[in-house]
Amino acid sequence: MPRLCSRKARIARPGKIRYTEAMSKCGYIALIGRPNSGKSTLLNRLIGQKIAIVSDKPQTTRRRILGVVNRGDAQMIFVDTPGIHKPGYRLNQIMMETVYEAVKDVDLLLHMVDASEPYGRGEQFVVDLVKQAGKPTLLLLNKADAVNKGRLLPEIEAYNERFEYREIIPVSALEGDNVEVLLERIAEHLPESDWIFPEDYFTDQQERFLASEIIREKVLAHTRREIPYSTAVVIEEFDESRREEEESFLRITASILVDKPNHKKIVIGRGGRMIKLIGTEARKELKRMLDVKSLYLDLNVKVEPGWRDRERLLDQMGVIGG
């Protein structure tokens, strides 16, 4: 049975679901928007810990990520989705299919916009998607703390003309500005329902997937701009046979996939310095996140031309059906 993450313990299995005497609220909320609008940063802020990797590179999120927040009698089930973009490879097509499915299946949409960026065709595509969905929608103007108020007010008025949002809320996912206000507003728009998940449950992401994402995050942070689009991480071994013993040891073997031989050279670096840096940072974060005293991380770099169109590899990465 897959391990489940919980607030009270690093790992927990489903417990009793909470029911209240008064009718509680519960619902699914999809975070949608253009790449780099700050959806994953906001999700981590809402959950209170990191469950989605963050990068300034577009298309960092490749699959649906679920996070649960409980406030009072409301259980809010957030669904982080890939950034909305024009698909090319099969990978990107699957990412966009994930967005369309999320929009169709949730109770509330959070349309997230980078308020520091000018309005363009890409954002108009998102607005059109919101209109077609026909779901209650809140507009979040992210990075509002970095935008002059004289510019922000006309932007709010312009979005009001484009679509009838339930509310428009300026926020800062990075700094946490207005996040508590946002949670209050979300709870008001959720349907009355018993809670779906146990009180200590906060994400559906398995540790194996989280490990691959942390490694990929470090690759994104340290390699050149042409690398991230053509890089993926596959976990070959996740051996926790000694995890319950006193030494709390975990062994992970992972392959970093690239499209071209020259990309492999970049990831490895001169004298292996780049791959060593990636491994050191990933190991440190994984030890803390997975709560183990000792972690052995073996990283290999493999050239897999055209991996973004190969469904077997995409399935192995958890992109398909994730």
Short mmCIF file of C-alpha atoms in Angstrom, two decimals:
data_model
loop_
_atom_site.label_atom_id
_atom_site.label_comp_id
_atom_site.label_asym_id
_atom_site.label_seq_id
_atom_site.Cartn_x
_atom_site.Cartn_y
_atom_site.Cartn_z
CA MET A 1 0.00 0.00 0.00
CA PRO A 2 1.44 3.43 -0.88
CA ARG A 3 2.65 5.52 2.00
CA LEU A 4 0.63 8.64 2.74
CA CYS A 5 2.02 11.91 4.01
CA SER A 6 0.51 13.40 7.14
CA ARG A 7 0.93 16.46 9.36
CA LYS A 8 1.16 14.59 12.67
CA ALA A 9 3.69 12.07 11.42
CA ARG A 10 5.90 12.05 8.39
CA ILE A 11 4.12 8.91 7.22
CA ALA A 12 0.61 7.83 8.22
CA ARG A 13 -2.10 5.55 6.98
CA PRO A 14 -5.71 6.72 6.60
CA GLY A 15 -7.46 7.18 9.90
CA LYS A 16 -11.00 8.11 10.83
CA ILE A 17 -12.63 10.80 8.74
CA ARG A 18 -13.82 13.80 10.73
CA TYR A 19 -17.53 14.52 10.96
CA THR A 20 -18.98 17.49 12.80
CA GLU A 21 -22.40 18.03 14.39
CA ALA A 22 -22.86 21.10 12.21
CA MET A 23 -22.67 20.48 8.48
CA SER A 24 -19.07 20.83 7.36
CA LYS A 25 -17.75 22.02 4.00
CA CYS A 26 -15.51 20.14 1.61
CA GLY A 27 -14.53 20.56 -2.01
CA TYR A 28 -11.88 20.36 -4.72
CA ILE A 29 -10.13 23.54 -5.87
CA ALA A 30 -7.99 23.63 -9.02
CA LEU A 31 -5.05 25.99 -9.32
CA ILE A 32 -4.75 26.95 -12.98
CA GLY A 33 -2.72 29.50 -14.88
CA ARG A 34 0.15 30.17 -17.22
CA PRO A 35 3.61 28.68 -16.52
CA ASN A 36 5.50 30.54 -13.78
CA SER A 37 2.39 32.20 -12.38
CA GLY A 38 3.28 30.86 -8.91
CA LYS A 39 0.79 27.99 -8.48
CA SER A 40 3.22 25.54 -6.87
CA THR A 41 4.66 28.22 -4.59
CA LEU A 42 1.14 29.03 -3.42
CA LEU A 43 0.28 25.35 -2.89
CA ASN A 44 3.33 24.87 -0.69
CA ARG A 45 2.41 28.02 1.24
CA LEU A 46 -1.18 26.81 1.76
CA ILE A 47 -0.16 23.32 2.85
CA GLY A 48 2.58 24.60 5.14
CA GLN A 49 5.31 22.44 3.71
CA LYS A 50 6.85 21.51 0.38
CA ILE A 51 4.93 19.02 -1.74
CA ALA A 52 5.56 20.61 -5.16
CA ILE A 53 8.94 21.60 -6.57
CA VAL A 54 9.47 25.23 -7.53
CA SER A 55 11.58 26.69 -10.32
CA ASP A 56 11.74 29.82 -12.43
CA LYS A 57 11.80 27.55 -15.51
CA PRO A 58 8.46 27.12 -17.37
CA GLN A 59 6.61 23.78 -17.32
CA THR A 60 8.13 22.65 -14.02
CA THR A 61 4.91 20.97 -12.85
CA ARG A 62 4.16 18.00 -15.10
CA ARG A 63 1.35 16.19 -13.31
CA ARG A 64 -1.52 16.80 -10.95
CA ILE A 65 -0.48 17.37 -7.33
CA LEU A 66 -3.06 17.20 -4.56
CA GLY A 67 -2.79 19.01 -1.24
CA VAL A 68 -5.31 19.20 1.62
CA VAL A 69 -5.87 22.12 4.00
CA ASN A 70 -8.30 22.00 6.93
CA ARG A 71 -9.64 25.26 8.40
CA GLY A 72 -12.44 25.16 10.95
CA ASP A 73 -15.23 23.05 9.46
CA ALA A 74 -13.87 23.31 5.91
CA GLN A 75 -11.66 20.80 4.14
CA MET A 76 -10.08 22.34 1.05
CA ILE A 77 -8.60 19.88 -1.45
CA PHE A 78 -6.23 21.76 -3.76
CA VAL A 79 -5.23 20.40 -7.16
CA ASP A 80 -2.08 21.97 -8.59
CA THR A 81 -1.93 21.62 -12.38
CA PRO A 82 0.72 22.09 -15.08
CA GLY A 83 1.06 25.57 -16.52
CA ILE A 84 -1.26 26.13 -19.48
CA HIS A 85 0.76 26.19 -22.70
CA LYS A 86 0.67 25.10 -26.33
CA PRO A 87 1.49 21.36 -26.36
CA GLY A 88 4.12 19.95 -28.69
CA TYR A 89 5.52 16.65 -27.45
CA ARG A 90 3.35 13.85 -26.07
CA LEU A 91 4.52 14.89 -22.60
CA ASN A 92 3.02 18.35 -23.08
CA GLN A 93 -0.21 16.91 -24.49
CA ILE A 94 -0.61 14.79 -21.35
CA MET A 95 0.10 17.84 -19.19
CA MET A 96 -2.68 19.80 -20.90
CA GLU A 97 -5.07 16.82 -20.64
CA THR A 98 -4.38 16.92 -16.89
CA VAL A 99 -5.44 20.57 -16.79
CA TYR A 100 -8.68 19.94 -18.72
CA GLU A 101 -9.61 17.00 -16.46
CA ALA A 102 -8.94 19.04 -13.32
CA VAL A 103 -11.05 21.96 -14.51
CA LYS A 104 -13.92 19.61 -15.29
CA ASP A 105 -13.89 17.73 -11.97
CA VAL A 106 -13.49 20.44 -9.29
CA ASP A 107 -15.90 22.66 -7.35
CA LEU A 108 -13.92 25.89 -7.56
CA LEU A 109 -11.21 27.36 -9.81
CA LEU A 110 -8.35 29.59 -8.74
CA HIS A 111 -7.10 31.43 -11.82
CA MET A 112 -3.61 32.57 -10.92
CA VAL A 113 -1.95 35.44 -12.78
CA ASP A 114 1.52 36.95 -12.50
CA ALA A 115 0.48 40.57 -11.94
CA SER A 116 3.96 41.80 -12.90
CA GLU A 117 3.61 40.46 -16.45
CA PRO A 118 1.64 42.18 -19.25
CA TYR A 119 -1.62 40.64 -20.49
CA GLY A 120 -1.17 38.61 -23.67
CA ARG A 121 -2.58 35.87 -25.89
CA GLY A 122 -1.51 33.15 -23.47
CA GLU A 123 -3.47 34.72 -20.63
CA GLN A 124 -6.46 35.24 -22.91
CA PHE A 125 -6.40 31.49 -23.61
CA VAL A 126 -6.65 30.83 -19.86
CA VAL A 127 -9.54 33.29 -19.52
CA ASP A 128 -11.34 31.52 -22.38
CA LEU A 129 -10.77 28.17 -20.64
CA VAL A 130 -12.26 29.59 -17.43
CA LYS A 131 -15.31 30.81 -19.36
CA GLN A 132 -15.83 27.39 -20.96
CA ALA A 133 -15.51 25.60 -17.62
CA GLY A 134 -18.52 27.41 -16.16
CA LYS A 135 -17.21 26.94 -12.61
CA PRO A 136 -17.12 29.50 -9.78
CA THR A 137 -13.73 31.16 -10.12
CA LEU A 138 -11.53 33.38 -7.98
CA LEU A 139 -8.85 35.42 -9.71
CA LEU A 140 -5.53 35.63 -7.84
CA LEU A 141 -3.19 38.43 -8.85
CA ASN A 142 0.13 37.01 -7.66
CA LYS A 143 3.26 39.06 -6.92
CA ALA A 144 0.97 41.96 -6.03
CA ASP A 145 3.56 43.11 -3.49
CA ALA A 146 5.96 43.84 -6.37
CA VAL A 147 3.44 45.86 -8.43
CA ASN A 148 2.64 49.53 -8.01
CA LYS A 149 -0.92 50.01 -6.73
CA GLY A 150 -1.55 52.54 -9.44
CA ARG A 151 -0.98 49.77 -11.98
CA LEU A 152 -2.81 47.07 -10.01
CA LEU A 153 -6.20 48.80 -9.84
CA PRO A 154 -6.58 49.19 -13.64
CA GLU A 155 -5.57 45.54 -14.02
CA ILE A 156 -8.33 44.49 -11.63
CA GLU A 157 -10.85 46.55 -13.61
CA ALA A 158 -9.66 45.02 -16.90
CA TYR A 159 -10.08 41.45 -15.59
CA ASN A 160 -13.54 42.35 -14.28
CA GLU A 161 -14.51 43.21 -17.85
CA ARG A 162 -13.11 39.96 -19.26
CA PHE A 163 -14.98 37.59 -16.94
CA GLU A 164 -17.34 37.68 -13.97
CA TYR A 165 -15.01 36.37 -11.27
CA ARG A 166 -16.54 35.70 -7.87
CA GLU A 167 -13.69 37.69 -6.34
CA ILE A 168 -10.35 39.17 -7.35
CA ILE A 169 -7.71 38.83 -4.65
CA PRO A 170 -4.17 40.27 -4.81
CA VAL A 171 -1.74 37.84 -3.15
CA SER A 172 1.94 37.08 -2.75
CA ALA A 173 2.54 33.34 -2.80
CA LEU A 174 6.19 33.87 -1.89
CA GLU A 175 5.63 36.25 1.03
CA GLY A 176 2.24 34.91 2.15
CA ASP A 177 0.36 38.20 1.72
CA ASN A 178 -3.44 37.72 1.81
CA VAL A 179 -3.14 33.92 1.98
CA GLU A 180 -5.28 33.65 5.13
CA VAL A 181 -7.88 35.92 3.52
CA LEU A 182 -7.81 33.64 0.47
CA LEU A 183 -8.48 30.54 2.60
CA GLU A 184 -11.46 32.27 4.22
CA ARG A 185 -12.89 33.19 0.82
CA ILE A 186 -12.37 29.69 -0.57
CA ALA A 187 -14.20 28.13 2.38
CA GLU A 188 -17.19 30.40 1.72
CA HIS A 189 -17.52 29.05 -1.82
CA LEU A 190 -17.28 25.32 -1.02
CA PRO A 191 -20.35 23.05 -0.94
CA GLU A 192 -21.64 21.59 2.31
CA SER A 193 -20.26 18.08 2.61
CA ASP A 194 -18.56 15.67 4.98
CA TRP A 195 -14.76 15.61 4.76
CA ILE A 196 -13.26 13.26 2.21
CA PHE A 197 -9.82 12.78 3.78
CA PRO A 198 -8.65 12.06 7.35
CA GLU A 199 -7.74 15.09 9.43
CA ASP A 200 -3.96 14.41 9.33
CA TYR A 201 -3.76 13.75 5.59
CA PHE A 202 -2.21 16.44 3.42
CA THR A 203 -1.05 15.02 0.07
CA ASP A 204 -1.46 12.08 -2.27
CA GLN A 205 2.13 12.24 -3.53
CA GLN A 206 4.12 9.06 -2.93
CA GLU A 207 7.65 9.32 -1.58
CA ARG A 208 9.13 7.74 -4.70
CA PHE A 209 7.64 10.51 -6.85
CA LEU A 210 8.66 13.23 -4.38
CA ALA A 211 12.24 11.93 -4.53
CA SER A 212 12.33 12.15 -8.33
CA GLU A 213 10.90 15.67 -8.23
CA ILE A 214 13.44 16.94 -5.68
CA ILE A 215 16.28 15.62 -7.84
CA ARG A 216 14.76 17.27 -10.93
CA GLU A 217 14.39 20.54 -9.02
CA LYS A 218 18.14 20.57 -8.36
CA VAL A 219 18.83 19.86 -12.05
CA LEU A 220 16.60 22.81 -12.98
CA ALA A 221 18.37 25.06 -10.49
CA HIS A 222 21.90 24.43 -11.73
CA THR A 223 21.82 23.66 -15.45
CA ARG A 224 21.53 25.93 -18.46
CA ARG A 225 18.20 27.09 -19.84
CA GLU A 226 18.07 24.53 -22.68
CA ILE A 227 18.33 21.59 -20.30
CA PRO A 228 15.09 21.72 -18.19
CA TYR A 229 12.69 21.12 -21.10
CA SER A 230 14.50 17.93 -22.06
CA THR A 231 15.28 16.51 -18.62
CA ALA A 232 13.41 13.99 -16.47
CA VAL A 233 14.21 11.78 -13.50
CA VAL A 234 13.32 8.10 -13.17
CA ILE A 235 13.70 6.32 -9.83
CA GLU A 236 15.31 2.94 -10.51
CA GLU A 237 15.55 1.79 -6.89
CA PHE A 238 13.85 2.97 -3.70
CA ASP A 239 15.06 0.53 -1.07
CA GLU A 240 13.68 1.19 2.41
CA SER A 241 14.26 -2.30 3.79
CA ARG A 242 16.45 -0.88 6.58
CA ARG A 243 14.31 2.20 7.16
CA GLU A 244 12.52 0.84 10.23
CA GLU A 245 15.77 -0.26 11.83
CA GLU A 246 17.65 1.89 14.30
CA GLU A 247 20.02 3.32 11.68
CA SER A 248 17.06 4.55 9.55
CA PHE A 249 18.82 4.01 6.21
CA LEU A 250 17.32 4.62 2.75
CA ARG A 251 18.90 3.83 -0.62
CA ILE A 252 17.78 5.59 -3.82
CA THR A 253 19.12 5.03 -7.31
CA ALA A 254 17.91 7.45 -9.96
CA SER A 255 18.52 8.17 -13.64
CA ILE A 256 18.48 11.68 -15.05
CA LEU A 257 17.25 11.46 -18.64
CA VAL A 258 18.42 13.90 -21.31
CA ASP A 259 17.80 14.16 -25.05
CA LYS A 260 21.32 14.69 -26.34
CA PRO A 261 24.91 13.64 -25.53
CA ASN A 262 26.00 17.28 -25.08
CA HIS A 263 23.20 17.69 -22.48
CA LYS A 264 24.67 14.73 -20.60
CA LYS A 265 28.03 16.51 -20.48
CA ILE A 266 26.36 19.62 -19.05
CA VAL A 267 24.55 17.68 -16.30
CA ILE A 268 27.68 15.76 -15.32
CA GLY A 269 29.87 18.88 -15.49
CA ARG A 270 33.63 19.17 -15.71
CA GLY A 271 35.20 16.52 -13.55
CA GLY A 272 31.72 15.48 -12.36
CA ARG A 273 31.28 18.67 -10.36
CA MET A 274 27.73 19.44 -11.54
CA ILE A 275 26.28 15.99 -10.84
CA LYS A 276 28.03 16.02 -7.45
CA LEU A 277 26.43 19.39 -6.59
CA ILE A 278 22.99 18.16 -7.70
CA GLY A 279 23.38 14.98 -5.66
CA THR A 280 24.60 16.78 -2.52
CA GLU A 281 21.69 19.24 -2.49
CA ALA A 282 19.10 16.57 -3.33
CA ARG A 283 20.41 14.21 -0.64
CA LYS A 284 20.27 16.92 2.02
CA GLU A 285 16.68 17.86 1.24
CA LEU A 286 15.50 14.26 0.86
CA LYS A 287 16.95 13.26 4.24
CA ARG A 288 14.90 15.99 5.89
CA MET A 289 11.74 15.43 3.84
CA LEU A 290 11.75 11.62 4.19
CA ASP A 291 12.91 11.76 7.82
CA VAL A 292 15.85 9.34 7.63
CA LYS A 293 19.21 9.54 9.39
CA SER A 294 21.19 8.18 6.47
CA LEU A 295 20.44 8.30 2.74
CA TYR A 296 22.52 6.89 -0.10
CA LEU A 297 21.74 8.57 -3.43
CA ASP A 298 23.21 7.20 -6.64
CA LEU A 299 22.63 9.40 -9.70
CA ASN A 300 23.23 8.33 -13.29
CA VAL A 301 22.77 10.38 -16.45
CA LYS A 302 21.29 8.61 -19.49
CA VAL A 303 20.77 9.83 -23.05
CA GLU A 304 17.24 8.89 -24.15
CA PRO A 305 16.50 10.69 -27.46
CA GLY A 306 12.83 11.60 -27.85
CA TRP A 307 11.83 10.50 -24.36
CA ARG A 308 9.06 13.14 -24.26
CA ASP A 309 7.16 11.17 -26.92
CA ARG A 310 7.72 7.70 -25.42
CA GLU A 311 4.72 6.66 -23.34
CA ARG A 312 6.54 3.82 -21.61
CA LEU A 313 9.00 6.26 -20.06
CA LEU A 314 6.28 8.81 -19.32
CA ASP A 315 4.34 6.10 -17.50
CA GLN A 316 7.46 5.11 -15.56
CA MET A 317 7.84 8.74 -14.46
CA GLY A 318 4.25 8.83 -13.20
CA VAL A 319 3.20 11.49 -15.71
CA ILE A 320 0.53 9.27 -17.27
CA GLY A 321 -2.30 8.70 -14.82
CA GLY A 322 -0.59 10.92 -12.21
#
